[in-house]
mmCIF file of C-alpha atoms in Angstrom:
data_model
loop_
_atom_site.group_PDB
_atom_site.id
_atom_site.type_symbol
_atom_site.label_atom_id
_atom_site.label_comp_id
_atom_site.label_asym_id
_atom_site.label_seq_id
_atom_site.Cartn_x
_atom_site.Cartn_y
_atom_site.Cartn_z
ATOM 1 C CA ILE A 1 0.000 0.000 0.000
ATOM 2 C CA ASN A 2 1.430 3.334 -1.049
ATOM 3 C CA VAL A 3 -0.108 6.692 -0.183
ATOM 4 C CA ALA A 4 0.785 10.177 -1.435
ATOM 5 C CA ASN A 5 4.320 9.408 -2.629
ATOM 6 C CA GLU A 6 6.020 11.728 -5.086
ATOM 7 C CA ASN A 7 8.506 10.401 -7.642
ATOM 8 C CA SER A 8 9.145 7.300 -5.528
ATOM 9 C CA GLU A 9 9.330 4.178 -7.641
ATOM 10 C CA TYR A 10 9.388 0.602 -6.368
ATOM 11 C CA CYS A 11 8.471 1.601 -2.829
ATOM 12 C CA THR A 12 6.149 -0.635 -0.796
ATOM 13 C CA HIS A 13 4.152 0.153 2.321
ATOM 14 C CA ALA A 14 5.262 3.739 1.826
ATOM 15 C CA ASP A 15 3.559 6.952 2.830
ATOM 16 C CA LYS A 16 4.388 10.542 1.857
ATOM 17 C CA ASN A 17 7.909 9.941 0.511
ATOM 18 C CA LYS A 18 9.599 12.135 -2.057
ATOM 19 C CA ASN A 19 12.241 11.029 -4.576
ATOM 20 C CA CYS A 20 12.811 7.636 -2.931
ATOM 21 C CA TYR A 21 13.694 4.384 -4.662
ATOM 22 C CA LEU A 22 13.272 0.795 -3.457
ATOM 23 C CA ILE A 23 12.157 1.679 0.059
ATOM 24 C CA SER A 24 10.046 -0.754 2.068
ATOM 25 C CA ALA A 25 7.979 0.526 4.992
ATOM 26 C CA GLY A 26 9.197 4.082 4.652
ATOM 27 C CA ASN A 27 7.301 7.188 5.650
ATOM 28 C CA PHE A 28 7.895 10.936 5.314
ATOM 29 C CA SER A 29 11.384 10.482 3.816
ATOM 30 C CA GLU A 30 13.148 12.252 0.973
ATOM 31 C CA ASP A 31 15.913 11.211 -1.451
ATOM 32 C CA CYS A 32 16.465 7.795 0.194
ATOM 33 C CA LEU A 33 17.470 4.607 -1.639
ATOM 34 C CA TYR A 34 17.477 0.870 -0.935
ATOM 35 C CA GLY A 35 16.145 0.867 2.616
ATOM 36 C CA SER A 36 13.637 -0.670 4.928
ATOM 37 C CA ILE A 37 11.786 1.084 7.747
ATOM 38 C CA VAL A 38 13.085 4.510 6.767
ATOM 39 C CA ILE A 39 11.142 7.111 8.707
ATOM 40 C CA SER A 40 11.377 10.911 8.399
ATOM 41 C CA SER A 41 14.886 10.679 6.956
ATOM 42 C CA LYS A 42 16.729 12.400 4.152
ATOM 43 C CA ASP A 43 19.526 11.308 1.790
ATOM 44 C CA CYS A 44 20.006 7.877 3.400
ATOM 45 C CA VAL A 45 21.172 4.857 1.391
ATOM 46 C CA ASP A 46 21.215 1.141 2.290
ATOM 47 C CA CYS A 47 19.766 1.665 5.769
ATOM 48 C CA PHE A 48 17.530 -0.575 7.878
ATOM 49 C CA TYR A 49 15.472 1.151 10.560
ATOM 50 C CA CYS A 50 16.614 4.681 10.015
ATOM 51 C CA ASP A 51 14.594 7.220 12.000
ATOM 52 C CA ASN A 52 14.931 11.015 11.675
ATOM 53 C CA SER A 53 18.405 10.759 10.162
ATOM 54 C CA GLU A 54 20.236 12.435 7.307
ATOM 55 C CA LEU A 55 23.177 11.603 5.031
ATOM 56 C CA CYS A 56 23.657 8.069 6.380
ATOM 57 C CA PHE A 57 24.985 5.040 4.496
ATOM 58 C CA GLU A 58 24.945 1.332 5.401
ATOM 59 C CA CYS A 59 23.425 1.871 8.847
ATOM 60 C CA THR A 60 21.103 -0.251 10.978
ATOM 61 C CA ASP A 61 18.926 0.847 13.901
ATOM 62 C CA ILE A 62 19.838 4.527 13.970
ATOM 63 C CA GLN A 63 17.854 7.444 15.358
ATOM 64 C CA HIS A 64 18.493 11.181 14.990
ATOM 65 C CA CYS A 65 21.867 10.719 13.274
ATOM 66 C CA TYR A 66 23.682 12.891 10.778
ATOM 67 C CA HIS A 67 26.408 11.806 8.354
ATOM 68 C CA CYS A 68 27.050 8.340 9.789
ATOM 69 C CA ASP A 69 28.333 5.353 7.788
ATOM 70 C CA TYR A 70 28.672 1.590 8.340
ATOM 71 C CA SER A 71 27.218 1.773 11.842
ATOM 72 C CA GLN A 72 24.613 0.112 14.046
ATOM 73 C CA ASP A 73 22.611 1.147 17.119
ATOM 74 C CA LEU A 74 23.425 4.859 17.054
ATOM 75 C CA LYS A 75 21.341 7.555 18.703
ATOM 76 C CA ASN A 76 21.865 11.310 18.341
ATOM 77 C CA CYS A 77 25.260 10.911 16.640
ATOM 78 C CA THR A 78 27.057 13.059 14.078
ATOM 79 C CA ASP A 79 29.953 12.110 11.790
ATOM 80 C CA CYS A 80 30.412 8.616 13.224
ATOM 81 C CA ARG A 81 31.723 5.791 11.046
ATOM 82 C CA PHE A 82 32.192 2.062 11.499
ATOM 83 C CA SER A 83 30.705 2.175 14.994
ATOM 84 C CA TYR A 84 28.318 0.233 17.219
ATOM 85 C CA ASP A 85 26.133 1.260 20.174
ATOM 86 C CA LEU A 86 26.925 4.961 20.453
ATOM 87 C CA ALA A 87 24.783 7.709 21.959
ATOM 88 C CA ALA A 88 25.266 11.476 21.614
ATOM 89 C CA CYS A 89 28.699 11.076 20.024
ATOM 90 C CA MET A 90 30.452 13.155 17.391
ATOM 91 C CA ASP A 91 33.454 12.355 15.217
ATOM 92 C CA CYS A 92 33.939 8.743 16.301
ATOM 93 C CA PHE A 93 35.559 6.111 14.090
ATOM 94 C CA GLY A 94 35.519 2.375 14.822
ATOM 95 C CA CYS A 95 34.029 2.847 18.272
ATOM 96 C CA VAL A 96 31.826 0.679 20.496
ATOM 97 C CA GLY A 97 29.676 1.481 23.532
ATOM 98 C CA LEU A 98 30.526 5.163 23.928
ATOM 99 C CA ARG A 99 28.322 7.924 25.343
ATOM 100 C CA ASN A 100 28.772 11.690 24.865
ATOM 101 C CA LYS A 101 32.247 11.418 23.311
ATOM 102 C CA GLN A 102 34.053 13.254 20.534
ATOM 103 C CA TYR A 103 37.247 12.521 18.573
ATOM 104 C CA TYR A 104 37.532 8.843 19.457
ATOM 105 C CA PHE A 105 39.344 6.376 17.210
ATOM 106 C CA PHE A 106 38.674 2.702 18.049
ATOM 107 C CA ASN A 107 37.660 3.798 21.575
ATOM 108 C CA GLU A 108 40.841 5.801 22.079
ATOM 109 C CA SER A 109 40.532 9.501 22.836
ATOM 110 C CA LEU A 110 42.539 11.742 20.499
ATOM 111 C CA ARG A 111 43.096 15.430 19.965
ATOM 112 C CA ARG A 112 41.111 16.860 17.054
ATOM 113 C CA GLU A 113 44.139 17.110 14.726
ATOM 114 C CA ASP A 114 45.313 13.580 15.529
ATOM 115 C CA TYR A 115 41.820 12.191 14.975
ATOM 116 C CA PHE A 116 41.522 13.577 11.443
ATOM 117 C CA LYS A 117 45.106 12.576 10.648
ATOM 118 C CA LYS A 118 44.373 8.934 11.632
ATOM 119 C CA ILE A 119 41.255 8.831 9.479
ATOM 120 C CA SER A 120 43.081 10.298 6.484
ATOM 121 C CA GLU A 121 45.455 7.314 6.579
ATOM 122 C CA TYR A 122 42.596 5.052 5.433
ATOM 123 C CA ASP A 123 41.497 4.893 1.801
ATOM 124 C CA LEU A 124 37.786 4.406 2.393
ATOM 125 C CA LYS A 125 37.097 3.876 -1.299
ATOM 126 C CA LYS A 126 38.827 0.484 -1.263
ATOM 127 C CA LYS A 127 36.801 -2.602 -0.428
ATOM 128 C CA ASP A 128 39.797 -4.218 1.302
ATOM 129 C CA THR A 129 40.211 -1.223 3.602
ATOM 130 C CA ILE A 130 36.545 -1.345 4.590
ATOM 131 C CA SER A 131 36.819 -5.081 5.289
ATOM 132 C CA GLU A 132 39.909 -4.482 7.430
ATOM 133 C CA ILE A 133 38.135 -1.798 9.473
ATOM 134 C CA LEU A 134 35.034 -3.967 9.952
ATOM 135 C CA THR A 135 37.204 -6.865 11.148
ATOM 136 C CA ARG A 136 38.917 -4.601 13.680
ATOM 137 C CA LEU A 137 35.520 -3.271 14.790
ATOM 138 C CA GLU A 138 34.198 -6.801 15.292
ATOM 139 C CA ALA A 139 37.141 -7.629 17.572
ATOM 140 C CA LEU A 140 36.473 -4.475 19.604
ATOM 141 C CA GLN A 141 32.764 -5.350 19.872
ATOM 142 C CA LYS A 142 33.673 -8.641 21.550
ATOM 143 C CA SER A 143 35.658 -6.821 24.242
ATOM 144 C CA VAL A 144 32.985 -4.272 25.227
ATOM 145 C CA PRO A 145 29.887 -5.254 27.283
ATOM 146 C CA ARG A 146 26.726 -5.398 25.208
ATOM 147 C CA LEU A 147 23.156 -4.442 26.122
ATOM 148 C CA PHE A 148 20.930 -7.489 26.426
ATOM 149 C CA CYS A 149 18.027 -5.610 24.859
ATOM 150 C CA HIS A 150 17.029 -2.180 23.613
ATOM 151 C CA GLN A 151 14.019 -0.809 25.469
ATOM 152 C CA LEU A 152 12.997 2.698 26.442
ATOM 153 C CA LYS A 153 9.849 3.805 28.255
ATOM 154 C CA THR A 154 8.483 0.274 28.440
ATOM 155 C CA GLU A 155 6.491 -1.569 31.077
ATOM 156 C CA HIS A 156 6.121 -5.353 31.344
ATOM 157 C CA CYS A 157 7.730 -6.066 27.948
ATOM 158 C CA SER A 158 10.049 -8.735 26.632
ATOM 159 C CA GLY A 159 11.854 -8.720 23.306
ATOM 160 C CA ASP A 160 14.173 -6.239 21.641
ATOM 161 C CA TYR A 161 13.946 -2.749 20.163
ATOM 162 C CA ILE A 162 10.782 -1.879 22.088
ATOM 163 C CA TYR A 163 9.992 1.791 22.720
ATOM 164 C CA GLY A 164 7.081 3.500 24.491
ATOM 165 C CA SER A 165 5.151 0.267 24.893
ATOM 166 C CA LYS A 166 3.302 -1.657 27.568
ATOM 167 C CA ASN A 167 2.503 -5.359 28.077
ATOM 168 C CA CYS A 168 4.287 -6.627 24.953
ATOM 169 C CA PHE A 169 5.765 -10.103 25.069
ATOM 170 C CA PHE A 170 8.181 -11.602 22.553
ATOM 171 C CA ALA A 171 7.951 -8.342 20.611
ATOM 172 C CA PHE A 172 10.574 -6.957 18.259
ATOM 173 C CA ASP A 173 10.709 -3.498 16.666
ATOM 174 C CA ALA A 174 7.631 -2.409 18.615
ATOM 175 C CA HIS A 175 6.829 1.272 19.015
ATOM 176 C CA ASN A 176 3.975 2.709 21.061
ATOM 177 C CA CYS A 177 2.173 -0.634 21.422
ATOM 178 C CA GLU A 178 -0.129 -1.986 24.104
#
């Protein structure tokens, strides 16, 4: 079912999108490609569950992010790449489990100049470089404690990625449910 989409071909279960292509379950988004559950986002490509984000690529489960790439479980982040489980972070590369941090490189704090110098050493256009970074990130993920589930403002719920819900059991990707 598609409702009030503009110039958005091959979109399914889409509502009020503009200039989107191959989006499934996307609403109120603009200039997004190849995504699923893309909500109120702009210029996002290859994202799964992308909410109120802009200029993101290859991201999963992100909310209120700007210019983030190859990342998962980010909230309120800007210019973060190859990262996992960050909140309110800026300029983080290859990081895991950080909160309110800036200029971190694989969970190491750096001065601004050193941070950008380290990133410039990587040729991010090469597939081998990206694979190398993702392998290093995976090793770091194994060393940092991981949340057992993602829930916020829930009551009597079990499952994962549940927000603003009550009395939900074995629920996944549930928002404002009762």
